[in-house]
Short mmCIF file of C-alpha atoms in Angstrom, two decimals:
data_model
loop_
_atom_site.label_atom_id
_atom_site.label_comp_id
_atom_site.label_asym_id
_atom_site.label_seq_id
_atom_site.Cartn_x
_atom_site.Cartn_y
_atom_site.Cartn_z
CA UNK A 1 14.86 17.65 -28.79
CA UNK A 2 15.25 14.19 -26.97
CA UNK A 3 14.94 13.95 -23.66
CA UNK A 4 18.19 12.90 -23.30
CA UNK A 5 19.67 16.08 -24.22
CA UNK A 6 17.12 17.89 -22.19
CA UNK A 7 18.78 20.23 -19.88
CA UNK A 8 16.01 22.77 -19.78
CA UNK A 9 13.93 23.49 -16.26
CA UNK A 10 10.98 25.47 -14.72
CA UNK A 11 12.17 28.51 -13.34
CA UNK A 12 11.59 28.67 -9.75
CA UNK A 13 10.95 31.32 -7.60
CA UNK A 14 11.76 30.92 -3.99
CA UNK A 15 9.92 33.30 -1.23
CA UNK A 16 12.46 35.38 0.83
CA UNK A 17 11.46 33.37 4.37
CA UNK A 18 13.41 30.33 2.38
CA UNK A 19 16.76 31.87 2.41
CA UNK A 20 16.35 33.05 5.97
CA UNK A 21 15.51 29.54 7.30
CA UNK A 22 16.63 26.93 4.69
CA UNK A 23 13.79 25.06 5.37
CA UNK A 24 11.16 22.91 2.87
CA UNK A 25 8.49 23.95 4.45
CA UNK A 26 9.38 27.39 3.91
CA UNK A 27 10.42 26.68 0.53
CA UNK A 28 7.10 25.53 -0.97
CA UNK A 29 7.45 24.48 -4.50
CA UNK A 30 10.82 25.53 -4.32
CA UNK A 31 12.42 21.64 -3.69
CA UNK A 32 14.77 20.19 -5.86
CA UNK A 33 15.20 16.29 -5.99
CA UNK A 34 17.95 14.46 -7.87
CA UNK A 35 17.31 11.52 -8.27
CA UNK A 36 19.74 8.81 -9.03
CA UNK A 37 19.30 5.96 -11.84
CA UNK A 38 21.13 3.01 -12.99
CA UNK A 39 20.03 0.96 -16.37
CA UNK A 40 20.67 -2.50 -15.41
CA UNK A 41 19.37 -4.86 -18.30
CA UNK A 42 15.85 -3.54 -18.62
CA UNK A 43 13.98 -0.57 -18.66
CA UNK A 44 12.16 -0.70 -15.63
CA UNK A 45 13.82 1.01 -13.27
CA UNK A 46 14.32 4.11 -15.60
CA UNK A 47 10.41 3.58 -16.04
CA UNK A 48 9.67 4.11 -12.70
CA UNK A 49 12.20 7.37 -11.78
CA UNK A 50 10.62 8.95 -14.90
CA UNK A 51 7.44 8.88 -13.69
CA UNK A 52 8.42 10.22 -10.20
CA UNK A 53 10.46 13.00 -11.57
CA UNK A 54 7.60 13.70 -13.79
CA UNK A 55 5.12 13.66 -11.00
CA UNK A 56 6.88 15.46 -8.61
CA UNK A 57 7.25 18.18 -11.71
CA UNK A 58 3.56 17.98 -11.87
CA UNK A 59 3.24 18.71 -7.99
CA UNK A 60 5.47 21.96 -8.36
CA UNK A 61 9.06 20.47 -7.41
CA UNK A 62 11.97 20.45 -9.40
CA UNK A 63 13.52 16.99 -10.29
CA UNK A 64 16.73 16.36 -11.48
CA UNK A 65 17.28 12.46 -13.08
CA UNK A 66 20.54 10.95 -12.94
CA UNK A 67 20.57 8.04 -15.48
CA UNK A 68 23.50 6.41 -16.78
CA UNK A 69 21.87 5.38 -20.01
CA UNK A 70 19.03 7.81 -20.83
CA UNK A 71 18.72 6.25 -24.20
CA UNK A 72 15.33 4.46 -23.88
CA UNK A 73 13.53 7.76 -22.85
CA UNK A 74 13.85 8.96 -26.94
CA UNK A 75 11.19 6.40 -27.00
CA UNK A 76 9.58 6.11 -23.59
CA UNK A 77 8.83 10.01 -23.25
CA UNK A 78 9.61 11.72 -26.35
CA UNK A 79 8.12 14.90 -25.44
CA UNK A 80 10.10 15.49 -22.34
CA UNK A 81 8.09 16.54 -19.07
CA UNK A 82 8.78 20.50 -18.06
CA UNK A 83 10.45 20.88 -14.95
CA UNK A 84 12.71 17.42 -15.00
CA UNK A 85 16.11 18.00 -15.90
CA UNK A 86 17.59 14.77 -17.35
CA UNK A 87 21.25 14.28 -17.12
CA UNK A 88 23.87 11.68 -18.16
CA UNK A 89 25.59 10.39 -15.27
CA UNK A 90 28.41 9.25 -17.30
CA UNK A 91 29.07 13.11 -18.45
CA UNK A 92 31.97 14.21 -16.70
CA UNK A 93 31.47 17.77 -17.58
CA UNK A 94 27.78 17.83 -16.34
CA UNK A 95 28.82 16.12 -13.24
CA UNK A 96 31.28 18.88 -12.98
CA UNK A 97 28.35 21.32 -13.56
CA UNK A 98 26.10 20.02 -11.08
CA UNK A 99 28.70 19.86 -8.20
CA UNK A 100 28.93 23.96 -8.92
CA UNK A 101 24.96 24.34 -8.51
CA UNK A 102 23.08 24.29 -6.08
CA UNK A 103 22.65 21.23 -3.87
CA UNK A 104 19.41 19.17 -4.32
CA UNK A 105 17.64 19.28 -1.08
CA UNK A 106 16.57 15.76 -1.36
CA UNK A 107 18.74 13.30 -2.78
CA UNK A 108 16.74 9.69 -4.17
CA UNK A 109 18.93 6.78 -4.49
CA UNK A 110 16.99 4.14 -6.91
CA UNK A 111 17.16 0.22 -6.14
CA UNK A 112 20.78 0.18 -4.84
CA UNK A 113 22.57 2.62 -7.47
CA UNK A 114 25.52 4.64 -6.24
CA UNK A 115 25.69 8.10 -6.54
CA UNK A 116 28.97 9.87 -7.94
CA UNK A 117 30.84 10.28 -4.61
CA UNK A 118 31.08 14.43 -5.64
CA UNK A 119 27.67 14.45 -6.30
CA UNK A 120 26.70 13.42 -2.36
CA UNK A 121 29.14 15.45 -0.95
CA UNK A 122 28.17 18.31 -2.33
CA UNK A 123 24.47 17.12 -0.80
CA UNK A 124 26.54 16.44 2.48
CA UNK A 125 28.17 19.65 2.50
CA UNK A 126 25.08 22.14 1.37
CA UNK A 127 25.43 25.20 3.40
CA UNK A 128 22.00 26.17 5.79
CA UNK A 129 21.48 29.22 3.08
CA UNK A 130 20.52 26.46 0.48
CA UNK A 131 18.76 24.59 2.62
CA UNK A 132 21.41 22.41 3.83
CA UNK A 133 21.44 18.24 3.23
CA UNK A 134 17.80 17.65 3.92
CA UNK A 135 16.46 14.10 3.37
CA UNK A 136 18.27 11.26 1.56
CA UNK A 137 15.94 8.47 0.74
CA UNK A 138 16.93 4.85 -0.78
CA UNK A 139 14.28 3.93 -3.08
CA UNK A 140 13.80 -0.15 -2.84
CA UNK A 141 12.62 -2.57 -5.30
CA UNK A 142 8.77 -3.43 -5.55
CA UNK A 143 7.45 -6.41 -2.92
CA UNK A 144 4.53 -7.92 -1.40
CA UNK A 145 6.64 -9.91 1.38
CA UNK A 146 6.32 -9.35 4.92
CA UNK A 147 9.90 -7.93 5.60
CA UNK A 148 8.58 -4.78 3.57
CA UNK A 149 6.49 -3.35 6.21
CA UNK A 150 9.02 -3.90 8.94
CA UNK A 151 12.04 -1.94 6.71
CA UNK A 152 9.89 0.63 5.56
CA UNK A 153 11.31 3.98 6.56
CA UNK A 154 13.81 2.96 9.10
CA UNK A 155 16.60 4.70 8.83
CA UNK A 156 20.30 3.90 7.77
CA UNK A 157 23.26 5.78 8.99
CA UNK A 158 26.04 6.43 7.01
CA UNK A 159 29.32 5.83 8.50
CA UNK A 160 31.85 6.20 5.31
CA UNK A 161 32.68 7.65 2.35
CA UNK A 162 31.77 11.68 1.41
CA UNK A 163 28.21 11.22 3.04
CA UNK A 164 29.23 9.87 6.54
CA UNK A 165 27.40 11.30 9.20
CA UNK A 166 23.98 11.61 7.40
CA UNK A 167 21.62 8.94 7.39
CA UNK A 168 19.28 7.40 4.74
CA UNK A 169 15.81 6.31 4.77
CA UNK A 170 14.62 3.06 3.41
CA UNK A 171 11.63 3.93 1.36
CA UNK A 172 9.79 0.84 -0.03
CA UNK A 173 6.87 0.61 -2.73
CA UNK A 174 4.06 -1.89 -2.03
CA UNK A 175 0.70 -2.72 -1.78
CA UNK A 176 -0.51 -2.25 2.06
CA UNK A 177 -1.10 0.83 4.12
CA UNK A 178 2.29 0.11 6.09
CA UNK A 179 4.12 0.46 2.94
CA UNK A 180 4.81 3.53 0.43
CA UNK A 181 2.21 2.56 -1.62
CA UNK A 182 2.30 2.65 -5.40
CA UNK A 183 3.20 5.84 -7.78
CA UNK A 184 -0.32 6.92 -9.43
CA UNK A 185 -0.97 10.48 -10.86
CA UNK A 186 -3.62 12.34 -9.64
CA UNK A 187 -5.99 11.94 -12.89
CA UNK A 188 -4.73 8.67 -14.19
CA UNK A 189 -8.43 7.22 -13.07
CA UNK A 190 -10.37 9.67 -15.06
CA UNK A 191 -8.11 9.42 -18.11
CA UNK A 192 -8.53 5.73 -18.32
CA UNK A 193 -12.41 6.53 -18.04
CA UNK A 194 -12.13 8.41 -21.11
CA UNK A 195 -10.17 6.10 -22.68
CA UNK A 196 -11.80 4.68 -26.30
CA UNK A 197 -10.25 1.53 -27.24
CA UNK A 198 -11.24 1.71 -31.30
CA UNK A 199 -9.90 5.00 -31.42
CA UNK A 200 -6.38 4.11 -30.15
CA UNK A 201 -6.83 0.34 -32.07
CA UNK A 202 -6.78 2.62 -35.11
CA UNK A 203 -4.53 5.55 -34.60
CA UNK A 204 -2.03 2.11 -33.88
CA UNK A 205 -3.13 0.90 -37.26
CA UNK A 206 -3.74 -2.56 -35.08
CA UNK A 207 -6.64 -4.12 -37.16
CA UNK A 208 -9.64 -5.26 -34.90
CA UNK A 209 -12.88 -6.45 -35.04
CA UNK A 210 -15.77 -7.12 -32.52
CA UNK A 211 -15.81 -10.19 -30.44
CA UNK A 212 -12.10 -10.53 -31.01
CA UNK A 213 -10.25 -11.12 -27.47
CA UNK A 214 -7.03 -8.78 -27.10
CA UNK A 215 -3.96 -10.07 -25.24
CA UNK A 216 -0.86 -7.70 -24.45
CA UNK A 217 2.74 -9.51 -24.18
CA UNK A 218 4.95 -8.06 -22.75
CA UNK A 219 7.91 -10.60 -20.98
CA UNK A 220 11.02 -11.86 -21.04
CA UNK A 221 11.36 -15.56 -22.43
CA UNK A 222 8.96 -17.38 -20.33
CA UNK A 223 9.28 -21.24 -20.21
CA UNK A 224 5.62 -21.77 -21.56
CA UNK A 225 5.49 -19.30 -23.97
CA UNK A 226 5.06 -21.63 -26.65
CA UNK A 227 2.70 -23.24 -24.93
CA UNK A 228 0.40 -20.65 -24.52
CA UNK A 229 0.80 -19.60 -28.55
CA UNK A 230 -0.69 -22.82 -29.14
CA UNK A 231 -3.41 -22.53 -27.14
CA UNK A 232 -4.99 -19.20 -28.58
CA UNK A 233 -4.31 -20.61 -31.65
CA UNK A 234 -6.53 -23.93 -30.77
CA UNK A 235 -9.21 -22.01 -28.81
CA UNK A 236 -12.32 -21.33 -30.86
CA UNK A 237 -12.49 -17.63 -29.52
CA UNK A 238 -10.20 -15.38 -31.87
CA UNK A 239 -7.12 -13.92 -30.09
CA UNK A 240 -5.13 -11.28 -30.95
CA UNK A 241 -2.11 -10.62 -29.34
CA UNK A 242 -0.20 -7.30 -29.31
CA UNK A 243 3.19 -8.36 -28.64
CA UNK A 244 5.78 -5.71 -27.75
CA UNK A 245 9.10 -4.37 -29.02
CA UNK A 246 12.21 -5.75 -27.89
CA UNK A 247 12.39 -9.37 -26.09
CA UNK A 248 8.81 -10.16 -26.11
CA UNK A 249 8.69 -9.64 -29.66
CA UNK A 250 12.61 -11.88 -30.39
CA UNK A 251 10.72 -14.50 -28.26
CA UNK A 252 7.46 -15.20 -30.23
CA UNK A 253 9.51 -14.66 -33.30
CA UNK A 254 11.81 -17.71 -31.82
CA UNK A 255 8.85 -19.75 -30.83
CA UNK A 256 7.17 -19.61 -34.37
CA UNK A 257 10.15 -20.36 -35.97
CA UNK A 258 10.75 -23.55 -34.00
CA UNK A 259 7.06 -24.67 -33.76
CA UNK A 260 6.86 -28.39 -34.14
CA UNK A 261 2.76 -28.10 -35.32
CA UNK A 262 3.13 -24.81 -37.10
CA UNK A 263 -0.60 -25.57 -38.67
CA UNK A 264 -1.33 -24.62 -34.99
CA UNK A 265 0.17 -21.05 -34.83
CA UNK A 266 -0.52 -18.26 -36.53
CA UNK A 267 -0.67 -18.26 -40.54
CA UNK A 268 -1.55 -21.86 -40.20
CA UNK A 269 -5.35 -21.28 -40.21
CA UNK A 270 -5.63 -21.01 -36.03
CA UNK A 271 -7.16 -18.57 -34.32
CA UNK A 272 -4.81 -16.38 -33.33
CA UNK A 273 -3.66 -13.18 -34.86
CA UNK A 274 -0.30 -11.46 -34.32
CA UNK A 275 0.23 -7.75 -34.55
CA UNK A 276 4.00 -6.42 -33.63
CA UNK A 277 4.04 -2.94 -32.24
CA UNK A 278 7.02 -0.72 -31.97
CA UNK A 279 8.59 0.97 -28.71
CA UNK A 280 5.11 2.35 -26.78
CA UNK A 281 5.59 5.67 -24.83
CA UNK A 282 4.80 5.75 -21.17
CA UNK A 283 1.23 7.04 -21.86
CA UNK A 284 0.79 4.70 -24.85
CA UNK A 285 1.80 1.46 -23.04
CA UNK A 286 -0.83 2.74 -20.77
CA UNK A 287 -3.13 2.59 -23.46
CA UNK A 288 -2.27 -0.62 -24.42
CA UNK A 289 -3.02 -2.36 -21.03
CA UNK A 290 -6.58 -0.64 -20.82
CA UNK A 291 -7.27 -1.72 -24.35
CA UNK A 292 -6.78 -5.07 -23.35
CA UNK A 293 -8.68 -8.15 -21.89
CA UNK A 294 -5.65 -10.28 -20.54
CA UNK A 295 -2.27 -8.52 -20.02
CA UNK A 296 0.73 -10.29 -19.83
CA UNK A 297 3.49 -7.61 -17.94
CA UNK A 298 7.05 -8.16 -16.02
CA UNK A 299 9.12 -6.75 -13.96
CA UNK A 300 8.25 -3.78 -11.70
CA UNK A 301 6.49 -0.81 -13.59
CA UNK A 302 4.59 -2.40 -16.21
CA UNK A 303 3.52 -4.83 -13.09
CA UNK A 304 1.82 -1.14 -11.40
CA UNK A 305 0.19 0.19 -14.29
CA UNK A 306 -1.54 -3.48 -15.32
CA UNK A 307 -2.69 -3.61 -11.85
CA UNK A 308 -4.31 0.60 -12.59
CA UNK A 309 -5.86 -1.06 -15.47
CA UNK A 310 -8.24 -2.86 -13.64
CA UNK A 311 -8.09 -6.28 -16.11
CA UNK A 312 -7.14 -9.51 -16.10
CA UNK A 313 -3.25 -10.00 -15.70
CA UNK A 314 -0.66 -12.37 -15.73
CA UNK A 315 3.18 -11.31 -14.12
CA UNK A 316 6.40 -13.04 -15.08
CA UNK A 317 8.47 -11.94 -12.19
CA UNK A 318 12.44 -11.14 -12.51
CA UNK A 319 14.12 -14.55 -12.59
CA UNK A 320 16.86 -15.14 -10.02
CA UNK A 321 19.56 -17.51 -9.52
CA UNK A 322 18.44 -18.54 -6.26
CA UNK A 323 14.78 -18.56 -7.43
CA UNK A 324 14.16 -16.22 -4.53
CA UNK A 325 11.45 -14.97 -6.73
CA UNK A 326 8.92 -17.92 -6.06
CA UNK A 327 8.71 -16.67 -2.54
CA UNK A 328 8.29 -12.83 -4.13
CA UNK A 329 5.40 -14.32 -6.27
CA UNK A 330 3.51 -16.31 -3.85
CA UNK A 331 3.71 -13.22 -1.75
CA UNK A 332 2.19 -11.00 -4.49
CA UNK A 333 -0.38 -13.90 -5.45
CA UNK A 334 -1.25 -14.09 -1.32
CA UNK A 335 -1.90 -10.08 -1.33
CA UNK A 336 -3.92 -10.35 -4.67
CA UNK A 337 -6.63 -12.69 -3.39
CA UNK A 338 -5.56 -15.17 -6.69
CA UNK A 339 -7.99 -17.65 -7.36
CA UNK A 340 -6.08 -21.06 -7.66
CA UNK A 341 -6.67 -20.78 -11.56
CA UNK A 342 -4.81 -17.42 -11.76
CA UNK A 343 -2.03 -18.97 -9.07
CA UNK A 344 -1.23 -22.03 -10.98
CA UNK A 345 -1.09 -20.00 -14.20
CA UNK A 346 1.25 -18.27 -12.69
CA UNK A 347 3.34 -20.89 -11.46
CA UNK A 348 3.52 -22.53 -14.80
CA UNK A 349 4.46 -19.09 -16.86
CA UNK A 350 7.02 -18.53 -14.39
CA UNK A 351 8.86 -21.96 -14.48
CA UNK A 352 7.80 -23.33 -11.40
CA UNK A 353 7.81 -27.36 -11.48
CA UNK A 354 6.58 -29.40 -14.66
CA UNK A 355 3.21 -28.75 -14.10
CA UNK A 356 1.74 -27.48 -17.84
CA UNK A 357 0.65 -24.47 -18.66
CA UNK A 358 -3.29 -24.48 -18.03
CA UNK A 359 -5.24 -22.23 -19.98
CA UNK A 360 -6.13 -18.73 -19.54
CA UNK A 361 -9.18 -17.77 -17.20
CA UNK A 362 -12.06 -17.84 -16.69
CA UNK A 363 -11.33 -14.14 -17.09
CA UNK A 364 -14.71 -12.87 -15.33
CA UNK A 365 -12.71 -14.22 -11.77
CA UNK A 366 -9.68 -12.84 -12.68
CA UNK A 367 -10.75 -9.62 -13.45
CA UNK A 368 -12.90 -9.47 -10.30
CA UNK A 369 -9.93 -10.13 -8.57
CA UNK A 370 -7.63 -7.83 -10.34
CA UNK A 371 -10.85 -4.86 -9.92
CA UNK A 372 -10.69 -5.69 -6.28
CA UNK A 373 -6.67 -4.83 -5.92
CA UNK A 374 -7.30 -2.04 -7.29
CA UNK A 375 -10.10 -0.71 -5.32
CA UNK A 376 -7.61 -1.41 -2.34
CA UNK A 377 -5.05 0.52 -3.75
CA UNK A 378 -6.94 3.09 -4.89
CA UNK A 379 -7.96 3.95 -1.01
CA UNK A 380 -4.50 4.28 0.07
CA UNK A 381 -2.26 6.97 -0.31
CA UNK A 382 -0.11 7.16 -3.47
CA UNK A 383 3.99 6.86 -3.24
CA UNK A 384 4.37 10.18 -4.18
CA UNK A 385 2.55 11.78 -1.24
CA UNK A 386 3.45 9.36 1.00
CA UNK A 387 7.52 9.94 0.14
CA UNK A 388 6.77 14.20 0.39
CA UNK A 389 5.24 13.68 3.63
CA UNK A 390 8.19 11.50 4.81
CA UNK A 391 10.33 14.12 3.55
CA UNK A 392 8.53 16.95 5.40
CA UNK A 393 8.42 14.86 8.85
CA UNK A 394 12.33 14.56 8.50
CA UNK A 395 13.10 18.13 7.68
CA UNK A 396 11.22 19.04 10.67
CA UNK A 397 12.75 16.30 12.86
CA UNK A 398 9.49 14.19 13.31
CA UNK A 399 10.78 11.33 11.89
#
């Protein structure tokens, strides 16, 4: 069955001391979250609210996601994950459905989305025997700037609409102790340590041989994309570059075609190699990054698991109009420690000035650097138990 269709959940069994005082901490494993999704042009916010409902599954609560587009998960977690419910949001009749259940007892509200007005007031109007409207956390975007630690779990009443009178919590990811921190399950280290690259090169049918450097793409249309191309194809070390489905895939497919030295590129006797993948799962786009030397990621949630990975990586940030995302980048860059060869590769993959793209590495630094962010990641708390002890503190009004 596809997850999208999947409307199967653990069965939970509640302690009688919850009934009597409605409260999480009497409930236990008893929780449930919905949490609310919108599919903007990319995957990555579904990315990341699948892996939270899937965690908090894994930790004993019950999640309910709210996407409005639950398409990509056919691809991005075939298998399903028991105790997530997955739900179209643009099903009337299981909108109906869910206003006659039970009310969550927290309520998630991803990057900005807005829940279906019945939908939080039945969370706003939850009677004390269910536990009553308990904690309503807005879940913000991914940054390393300062303004981060400052917002970070303030709160935000509500004034209007079916939820007035309750108040949100800002609840921000990042990548310093006064933040939320950065979802990670418990045994994604060990996997990884298991992890054996030829094995997965050839249940992927990707041909490789020894000595033969492995790049991931995955991006949007970066400015020096073509650039780069003709770089691994000039460099005497063979490249070969696993380039994912979907835009990534369109652009180096563009780029080839319009190649003014196409003896340089690949099938022109250069040294780089091209292998097309499909659609990876969650756990085999993992694989991908740790099979890698260099991975090239985007956006939010391939951004966190290349930085689990440990190697060398490269990030073409969300483009805005206002190209507020040079300020997001440099702030990021600051936080990583980037050596000014990783910075200005940066700059130039992401469009900033005329400056050409420079070539990759030296590696060695950047994957010292990227080994180091990860050790200081690694000693904070993780997002998940940082947002269920933020959700304990407010049920019990110490927060």
């Amino acid at each position: 069955m596809a997850p999208a269709s999947i409307a199967s959940s653990r069965v939970l069994v509640c302690a009688e001391a919850t009934a009597k005082t409605g409260t999480l901490a009497a409930m236990g494993t008893c929780t449930q979250w919905d949490i609310f999704c919108k599919v903007i042009d990319n995957h990555g916010d579904l990315g990341v609210c699948w892996r939270l409902a899937c965690q908090l599954a894994s930790a004993g609560e019950h999640a309910r996601l709210w996407v409005d587009d639950p398409t990509a998960l056919n691809w991005m977690a075939p298998a399903g994950c028991d105790g997530v419910q997955v739900i179209d949001w643009s099903d009337t009749e299981a909108v109906r459905r869910a206003v006659a259940d039970s009310a969550p007892h927290v309520l998630i509200e991803a990057f900005g989305c807005d829940p279906e007005p019945e939908l939080v007031a039945r969370f706003a109007q939850a009677p004390a025997a269910e536990g009553g409207p308990q904690a309503w956390i807005n879940l913000e975007y991914l940054s390393a700037e300062p303004y981060v630690e400052k917002l970070h779990r303030l709160p935000s009443p509500v004034f209007k609409g079916p939820g007035a009178g309750l108040t949100k919590r800002f609840f921000y990811p990042g990548f310093t102790p006064a933040t939320g921190g950065l979802l990670r399950e418990p045994d994604l280290m060990a996997r990884q340590e298991r992890f054996d690259r030829a094995h997965w090169l050839e249940a992927q049918q990707i041909p490789w041989q020894e000595g033969e450097r492995l790049v991931s793409l995955f991006c949007y249309e970066p400015p020096a994309l073509a650039a780069l191309l003709t770089q691994l194809a000039a460099d005497p070390v063979p490249t070969r570059l696993l380039v994912t489905a979907g835009r990534a895939a369109r652009a180096v497919q563009a780029c080839i075609s319009n190649a003014e030295a196409p003896d340089r590129l690949p099938g022109g006797g250069g040294s780089l190699s091209i292998s097309y993948l499909p659609y990876l799962s969650q756990t085999d786009f993992d694989h991908l990054l740790w099979a890698c030397d260099l991975n090239f990621v985007r956006g939010e949630d391939s951004l966190v698991r290349a930085l689990w990975a440990g190697a060398p990586l490269v990030w073409q940030i969300y483009p805005q109009d206002d190209d507020a995302h040079h300020v997001k980048l440099n702030a990021w860059l600051d936080w990583l420690g980037a050596p000014p060869s990783l910075r200005l590769f940066h700059h130039a993959w992401n469009g900033f000035g005329d400056s050409p793209l420079p070539p990759p590495g030296p590696l060695d630094a950047w994957r010292e650097t990227a080994r180091a962010a990860r050790d200081r990641l690694l000693a904070q708390d993780d997002l998940l138990a940082q947002l269920r002890h933020l959700v304990r503190q407010l049920v019990a009004g110490k927060s």
